[in-house]
Amino acid sequence: MPLPLGHLAIGLATHELGSGQSAFGRWKLFAAILVLANLPDIDVIIGLLIEWNGSAFHRGPTHSLLFALACGFLASKASKGWTWLPRLEFPSCLALILSHIAADALLSTSPVSWFWPLEANWSTGHSGWQDVFGMVLKGNAQDALIIIGAAALIMAQRTVRALSAGLILRLRRKSSA
């Protein structure tokens, strides 16, 4: 299961592949990607605060298309209304939140609730404060692989973009000569 750093890496790759813009060196955009790419796991915090169990509500409503659509819409509206936030359009916000849900669906054994409220798949077990902090702080090997994979995707996309720009420039020079 991806942890916060893994979801951040996936979010950064999703943003750069979708928009062609890098978030590196733009701390507000970087922070927005961090929050949106990890937003579905707000259910862990809610579970810890209400039930003292991070798994109590995990993988339910916050891991659904409805949540992604609603929060993507609200985040895009907030980014337009609050000048201190980076400007993000709805498709970008939606893609960042969906990247989290898709990563959880593909990279873990527990199902997500894509079509909540028509279906609800809840995490099982008990994850207290110590368990959650231990997972987040210690991480795991899967997050390292996710980070390497996301970095490779970003570098490949940048390379293709640079090669394409060079090819277009050469073609323009030939056609104007």
mmCIF file of N, CA and C in Angstrom, residues 49-130:
data_model
loop_
_atom_site.group_PDB
_atom_site.id
_atom_site.type_symbol
_atom_site.label_atom_id
_atom_site.label_comp_id
_atom_site.label_asym_id
_atom_site.label_seq_id
_atom_site.Cartn_x
_atom_site.Cartn_y
_atom_site.Cartn_z
ATOM 1 N N LEU A 49 -9.257 9.938 15.284
ATOM 2 C CA LEU A 49 -9.872 10.909 16.186
ATOM 3 C C LEU A 49 -11.176 10.407 16.789
ATOM 4 N N ILE A 50 -11.957 9.657 16.023
ATOM 5 C CA ILE A 50 -13.279 9.224 16.504
ATOM 6 C C ILE A 50 -13.218 7.862 17.212
ATOM 7 N N GLU A 51 -12.526 6.907 16.590
ATOM 8 C CA GLU A 51 -12.531 5.533 17.098
ATOM 9 C C GLU A 51 -11.181 5.084 17.671
ATOM 10 N N TRP A 52 -10.167 5.932 17.614
ATOM 11 C CA TRP A 52 -8.804 5.561 17.976
ATOM 12 C C TRP A 52 -8.313 4.394 17.126
ATOM 13 N N ASN A 53 -8.836 4.325 15.896
ATOM 14 C CA ASN A 53 -8.475 3.258 14.970
ATOM 15 C C ASN A 53 -8.418 3.847 13.562
ATOM 16 N N GLY A 54 -7.223 3.959 12.997
ATOM 17 C CA GLY A 54 -7.052 4.517 11.659
ATOM 18 C C GLY A 54 -7.698 3.679 10.572
ATOM 19 N N SER A 55 -7.978 2.423 10.867
ATOM 20 C CA SER A 55 -8.620 1.551 9.877
ATOM 21 C C SER A 55 -10.142 1.586 9.955
ATOM 22 N N ALA A 56 -10.707 2.268 10.942
ATOM 23 C CA ALA A 56 -12.156 2.234 11.178
ATOM 24 C C ALA A 56 -12.967 2.671 9.967
ATOM 25 N N PHE A 57 -12.518 3.722 9.275
ATOM 26 C CA PHE A 57 -13.273 4.239 8.130
ATOM 27 C C PHE A 57 -12.466 4.192 6.844
ATOM 28 N N HIS A 58 -11.302 3.556 6.897
ATOM 29 C CA HIS A 58 -10.381 3.582 5.761
ATOM 30 C C HIS A 58 -10.922 2.796 4.562
ATOM 31 N N ARG A 59 -10.719 3.378 3.395
ATOM 32 C CA ARG A 59 -11.111 2.818 2.098
ATOM 33 C C ARG A 59 -12.605 2.886 1.838
ATOM 34 N N GLY A 60 -13.321 3.699 2.591
ATOM 35 C CA GLY A 60 -14.755 3.882 2.396
ATOM 36 C C GLY A 60 -15.044 5.050 1.468
ATOM 37 N N PRO A 61 -15.887 5.994 1.896
ATOM 38 C CA PRO A 61 -16.330 7.100 1.038
ATOM 39 C C PRO A 61 -15.200 7.955 0.453
ATOM 40 N N THR A 62 -14.118 8.128 1.196
ATOM 41 C CA THR A 62 -13.042 8.991 0.680
ATOM 42 C C THR A 62 -12.235 8.337 -0.437
ATOM 43 N N HIS A 63 -12.459 7.076 -0.660
ATOM 44 C CA HIS A 63 -11.776 6.361 -1.746
ATOM 45 C C HIS A 63 -12.791 6.024 -2.846
ATOM 46 N N SER A 64 -13.554 7.042 -3.249
ATOM 47 C CA SER A 64 -14.608 6.835 -4.248
ATOM 48 C C SER A 64 -14.551 7.897 -5.339
ATOM 49 N N LEU A 65 -15.206 7.599 -6.444
ATOM 50 C CA LEU A 65 -15.317 8.577 -7.533
ATOM 51 C C LEU A 65 -16.080 9.809 -7.077
ATOM 52 N N LEU A 66 -17.124 9.617 -6.274
ATOM 53 C CA LEU A 66 -17.919 10.736 -5.782
ATOM 54 C C LEU A 66 -17.062 11.701 -4.958
ATOM 55 N N PHE A 67 -16.233 11.172 -4.073
ATOM 56 C CA PHE A 67 -15.334 12.000 -3.263
ATOM 57 C C PHE A 67 -14.352 12.742 -4.159
ATOM 58 N N ALA A 68 -13.771 12.045 -5.135
ATOM 59 C CA ALA A 68 -12.807 12.667 -6.038
ATOM 60 C C ALA A 68 -13.446 13.797 -6.833
ATOM 61 N N LEU A 69 -14.658 13.571 -7.324
ATOM 62 C CA LEU A 69 -15.361 14.605 -8.082
ATOM 63 C C LEU A 69 -15.695 15.812 -7.202
ATOM 64 N N ALA A 70 -16.247 15.557 -6.027
ATOM 65 C CA ALA A 70 -16.650 16.652 -5.135
ATOM 66 C C ALA A 70 -15.436 17.442 -4.644
ATOM 67 N N CYS A 71 -14.421 16.750 -4.176
ATOM 68 C CA CYS A 71 -13.244 17.446 -3.644
ATOM 69 C C CYS A 71 -12.421 18.084 -4.762
ATOM 70 N N GLY A 72 -12.383 17.459 -5.919
ATOM 71 C CA GLY A 72 -11.697 18.068 -7.059
ATOM 72 C C GLY A 72 -12.362 19.372 -7.456
ATOM 73 N N PHE A 73 -13.695 19.374 -7.450
ATOM 74 C CA PHE A 73 -14.443 20.588 -7.766
ATOM 75 C C PHE A 73 -14.181 21.669 -6.718
ATOM 76 N N LEU A 74 -14.278 21.302 -5.444
ATOM 77 C CA LEU A 74 -14.064 22.278 -4.366
ATOM 78 C C LEU A 74 -12.636 22.819 -4.375
ATOM 79 N N ALA A 75 -11.670 21.958 -4.609
ATOM 80 C CA ALA A 75 -10.271 22.413 -4.642
ATOM 81 C C ALA A 75 -10.022 23.363 -5.804
ATOM 82 N N SER A 76 -10.598 23.067 -6.960
ATOM 83 C CA SER A 76 -10.402 23.964 -8.106
ATOM 84 C C SER A 76 -11.075 25.311 -7.867
ATOM 85 N N LYS A 77 -12.242 25.312 -7.251
ATOM 86 C CA LYS A 77 -12.918 26.573 -6.917
ATOM 87 C C LYS A 77 -12.117 27.352 -5.882
ATOM 88 N N ALA A 78 -11.591 26.661 -4.879
ATOM 89 C CA ALA A 78 -10.791 27.323 -3.847
ATOM 90 C C ALA A 78 -9.529 27.932 -4.448
ATOM 91 N N SER A 79 -8.923 27.242 -5.405
ATOM 92 C CA SER A 79 -7.692 27.760 -6.004
ATOM 93 C C SER A 79 -7.954 29.012 -6.835
ATOM 94 N N LYS A 80 -9.166 29.175 -7.293
ATOM 95 C CA LYS A 80 -9.516 30.386 -8.049
ATOM 96 C C LYS A 80 -9.908 31.525 -7.115
ATOM 97 N N GLY A 81 -10.475 31.196 -5.978
ATOM 98 C CA GLY A 81 -10.964 32.220 -5.068
ATOM 99 C C GLY A 81 -9.921 32.723 -4.081
ATOM 100 N N TRP A 82 -9.001 31.877 -3.708
ATOM 101 C CA TRP A 82 -7.989 32.256 -2.732
ATOM 102 C C TRP A 82 -6.664 32.458 -3.444
ATOM 103 N N THR A 83 -6.216 33.672 -3.521
ATOM 104 C CA THR A 83 -5.024 34.004 -4.314
ATOM 105 C C THR A 83 -3.742 33.394 -3.755
ATOM 106 N N TRP A 84 -3.726 33.024 -2.505
ATOM 107 C CA TRP A 84 -2.518 32.425 -1.930
ATOM 108 C C TRP A 84 -2.348 30.961 -2.325
ATOM 109 N N LEU A 85 -3.378 30.369 -2.933
ATOM 110 C CA LEU A 85 -3.279 28.991 -3.430
ATOM 111 C C LEU A 85 -2.833 28.999 -4.892
ATOM 112 N N PRO A 86 -2.104 27.972 -5.319
ATOM 113 C CA PRO A 86 -1.773 27.897 -6.747
ATOM 114 C C PRO A 86 -3.027 27.607 -7.555
ATOM 115 N N ARG A 87 -3.093 28.127 -8.740
ATOM 116 C CA ARG A 87 -4.279 27.941 -9.591
ATOM 117 C C ARG A 87 -4.247 26.544 -10.199
ATOM 118 N N LEU A 88 -5.242 25.750 -9.881
ATOM 119 C CA LEU A 88 -5.371 24.404 -10.423
ATOM 120 C C LEU A 88 -6.771 24.246 -10.990
ATOM 121 N N GLU A 89 -6.844 23.779 -12.198
ATOM 122 C CA GLU A 89 -8.139 23.543 -12.834
ATOM 123 C C GLU A 89 -8.734 22.234 -12.322
ATOM 124 N N PHE A 90 -10.046 22.083 -12.512
ATOM 125 C CA PHE A 90 -10.755 20.895 -12.040
ATOM 126 C C PHE A 90 -10.127 19.585 -12.535
ATOM 127 N N PRO A 91 -9.785 19.453 -13.848
ATOM 128 C CA PRO A 91 -9.204 18.173 -14.276
ATOM 129 C C PRO A 91 -7.914 17.815 -13.532
ATOM 130 N N SER A 92 -7.103 18.813 -13.215
ATOM 131 C CA SER A 92 -5.864 18.543 -12.469
ATOM 132 C C SER A 92 -6.171 18.086 -11.049
ATOM 133 N N CYS A 93 -7.074 18.784 -10.387
ATOM 134 C CA CYS A 93 -7.448 18.403 -9.021
ATOM 135 C C CYS A 93 -8.053 16.999 -8.994
ATOM 136 N N LEU A 94 -8.937 16.726 -9.932
ATOM 137 C CA LEU A 94 -9.560 15.411 -10.022
ATOM 138 C C LEU A 94 -8.506 14.328 -10.267
ATOM 139 N N ALA A 95 -7.595 14.572 -11.180
ATOM 140 C CA ALA A 95 -6.555 13.580 -11.493
ATOM 141 C C ALA A 95 -5.664 13.304 -10.284
ATOM 142 N N LEU A 96 -5.338 14.332 -9.526
ATOM 143 C CA LEU A 96 -4.485 14.134 -8.351
ATOM 144 C C LEU A 96 -5.180 13.275 -7.297
ATOM 145 N N ILE A 97 -6.449 13.536 -7.052
ATOM 146 C CA ILE A 97 -7.182 12.732 -6.061
ATOM 147 C C ILE A 97 -7.394 11.313 -6.583
ATOM 148 N N LEU A 98 -7.743 11.188 -7.855
ATOM 149 C CA LEU A 98 -7.923 9.854 -8.442
ATOM 150 C C LEU A 98 -6.620 9.053 -8.471
ATOM 151 N N SER A 99 -5.478 9.753 -8.581
ATOM 152 C CA SER A 99 -4.192 9.035 -8.586
ATOM 153 C C SER A 99 -4.017 8.268 -7.281
ATOM 154 N N HIS A 100 -4.486 8.842 -6.190
ATOM 155 C CA HIS A 100 -4.398 8.173 -4.898
ATOM 156 C C HIS A 100 -5.280 6.919 -4.872
ATOM 157 N N ILE A 101 -6.520 7.096 -5.297
ATOM 158 C CA ILE A 101 -7.470 5.984 -5.245
ATOM 159 C C ILE A 101 -7.026 4.854 -6.177
ATOM 160 N N ALA A 102 -6.567 5.221 -7.376
ATOM 161 C CA ALA A 102 -6.101 4.206 -8.332
ATOM 162 C C ALA A 102 -4.859 3.487 -7.801
ATOM 163 N N ALA A 103 -3.945 4.231 -7.187
ATOM 164 C CA ALA A 103 -2.744 3.604 -6.631
ATOM 165 C C ALA A 103 -3.116 2.618 -5.529
ATOM 166 N N ASP A 104 -4.033 3.012 -4.655
ATOM 167 C CA ASP A 104 -4.467 2.082 -3.607
ATOM 168 C C ASP A 104 -5.144 0.852 -4.206
ATOM 169 N N ALA A 105 -5.939 1.050 -5.245
ATOM 170 C CA ALA A 105 -6.633 -0.079 -5.870
ATOM 171 C C ALA A 105 -5.643 -1.035 -6.537
ATOM 172 N N LEU A 106 -4.611 -0.473 -7.158
ATOM 173 C CA LEU A 106 -3.664 -1.302 -7.908
ATOM 174 C C LEU A 106 -2.520 -1.866 -7.062
ATOM 175 N N LEU A 107 -2.111 -1.152 -6.033
ATOM 176 C CA LEU A 107 -0.890 -1.513 -5.322
ATOM 177 C C LEU A 107 -1.113 -2.059 -3.915
ATOM 178 N N SER A 108 -2.349 -2.386 -3.570
ATOM 179 C CA SER A 108 -2.600 -2.995 -2.265
ATOM 180 C C SER A 108 -3.644 -4.096 -2.417
ATOM 181 N N THR A 109 -3.763 -4.878 -1.380
ATOM 182 C CA THR A 109 -4.683 -6.018 -1.453
ATOM 183 C C THR A 109 -6.103 -5.658 -1.031
ATOM 184 N N SER A 110 -6.276 -4.575 -0.292
ATOM 185 C CA SER A 110 -7.615 -4.164 0.141
ATOM 186 C C SER A 110 -8.320 -3.409 -0.977
ATOM 187 N N PRO A 111 -9.577 -3.720 -1.245
ATOM 188 C CA PRO A 111 -10.303 -2.996 -2.296
ATOM 189 C C PRO A 111 -10.680 -1.585 -1.844
ATOM 190 N N VAL A 112 -10.914 -0.714 -2.818
ATOM 191 C CA VAL A 112 -11.402 0.635 -2.531
ATOM 192 C C VAL A 112 -12.883 0.696 -2.880
ATOM 193 N N SER A 113 -13.543 1.731 -2.425
ATOM 194 C CA SER A 113 -14.991 1.875 -2.638
ATOM 195 C C SER A 113 -15.265 2.808 -3.818
ATOM 196 N N TRP A 114 -14.843 2.402 -5.017
ATOM 197 C CA TRP A 114 -14.984 3.245 -6.204
ATOM 198 C C TRP A 114 -16.379 3.835 -6.339
ATOM 199 N N PHE A 115 -17.387 3.022 -6.118
ATOM 200 C CA PHE A 115 -18.758 3.436 -6.394
ATOM 201 C C PHE A 115 -19.581 3.666 -5.130
ATOM 202 N N TRP A 116 -18.909 4.106 -4.052
ATOM 203 C CA TRP A 116 -19.627 4.458 -2.841
ATOM 204 C C TRP A 116 -20.609 5.563 -3.199
ATOM 205 N N PRO A 117 -21.849 5.529 -2.769
ATOM 206 C CA PRO A 117 -22.474 4.744 -1.706
ATOM 207 C C PRO A 117 -23.089 3.426 -2.168
ATOM 208 N N LEU A 118 -22.913 3.087 -3.433
ATOM 209 C CA LEU A 118 -23.462 1.815 -3.917
ATOM 210 C C LEU A 118 -22.669 0.615 -3.424
ATOM 211 N N GLU A 119 -21.415 0.849 -3.088
ATOM 212 C CA GLU A 119 -20.589 -0.207 -2.499
ATOM 213 C C GLU A 119 -19.715 0.421 -1.427
ATOM 214 N N ALA A 120 -19.352 -0.352 -0.446
ATOM 215 C CA ALA A 120 -18.449 0.129 0.600
ATOM 216 C C ALA A 120 -17.485 -0.985 0.956
ATOM 217 N N ASN A 121 -16.221 -0.734 0.753
ATOM 218 C CA ASN A 121 -15.169 -1.674 1.127
ATOM 219 C C ASN A 121 -14.336 -1.006 2.217
ATOM 220 N N TRP A 122 -14.367 -1.570 3.394
ATOM 221 C CA TRP A 122 -13.677 -0.976 4.527
ATOM 222 C C TRP A 122 -12.405 -1.758 4.800
ATOM 223 N N SER A 123 -11.416 -1.064 5.287
ATOM 224 C CA SER A 123 -10.184 -1.698 5.724
ATOM 225 C C SER A 123 -10.484 -2.505 6.977
ATOM 226 N N THR A 124 -9.743 -3.551 7.183
ATOM 227 C CA THR A 124 -9.948 -4.351 8.389
ATOM 228 C C THR A 124 -8.761 -4.168 9.316
ATOM 229 N N GLY A 125 -8.957 -4.548 10.542
ATOM 230 C CA GLY A 125 -7.870 -4.491 11.512
ATOM 231 C C GLY A 125 -7.910 -3.234 12.354
ATOM 232 N N HIS A 126 -6.863 -3.081 13.117
ATOM 233 C CA HIS A 126 -6.756 -1.936 14.008
ATOM 234 C C HIS A 126 -5.419 -1.251 13.785
ATOM 235 N N SER A 127 -5.463 0.055 13.553
ATOM 236 C CA SER A 127 -4.258 0.864 13.399
ATOM 237 C C SER A 127 -4.367 2.046 14.345
ATOM 238 N N GLY A 128 -3.677 1.936 15.476
ATOM 239 C CA GLY A 128 -3.679 3.029 16.437
ATOM 240 C C GLY A 128 -2.698 4.117 16.007
ATOM 241 N N TRP A 129 -2.607 5.164 16.823
ATOM 242 C CA TRP A 129 -1.727 6.297 16.515
ATOM 243 C C TRP A 129 -0.297 5.831 16.278
ATOM 244 N N GLN A 130 0.191 4.953 17.144
ATOM 245 C CA GLN A 130 1.571 4.475 17.025
ATOM 246 C C GLN A 130 1.773 3.699 15.727
#
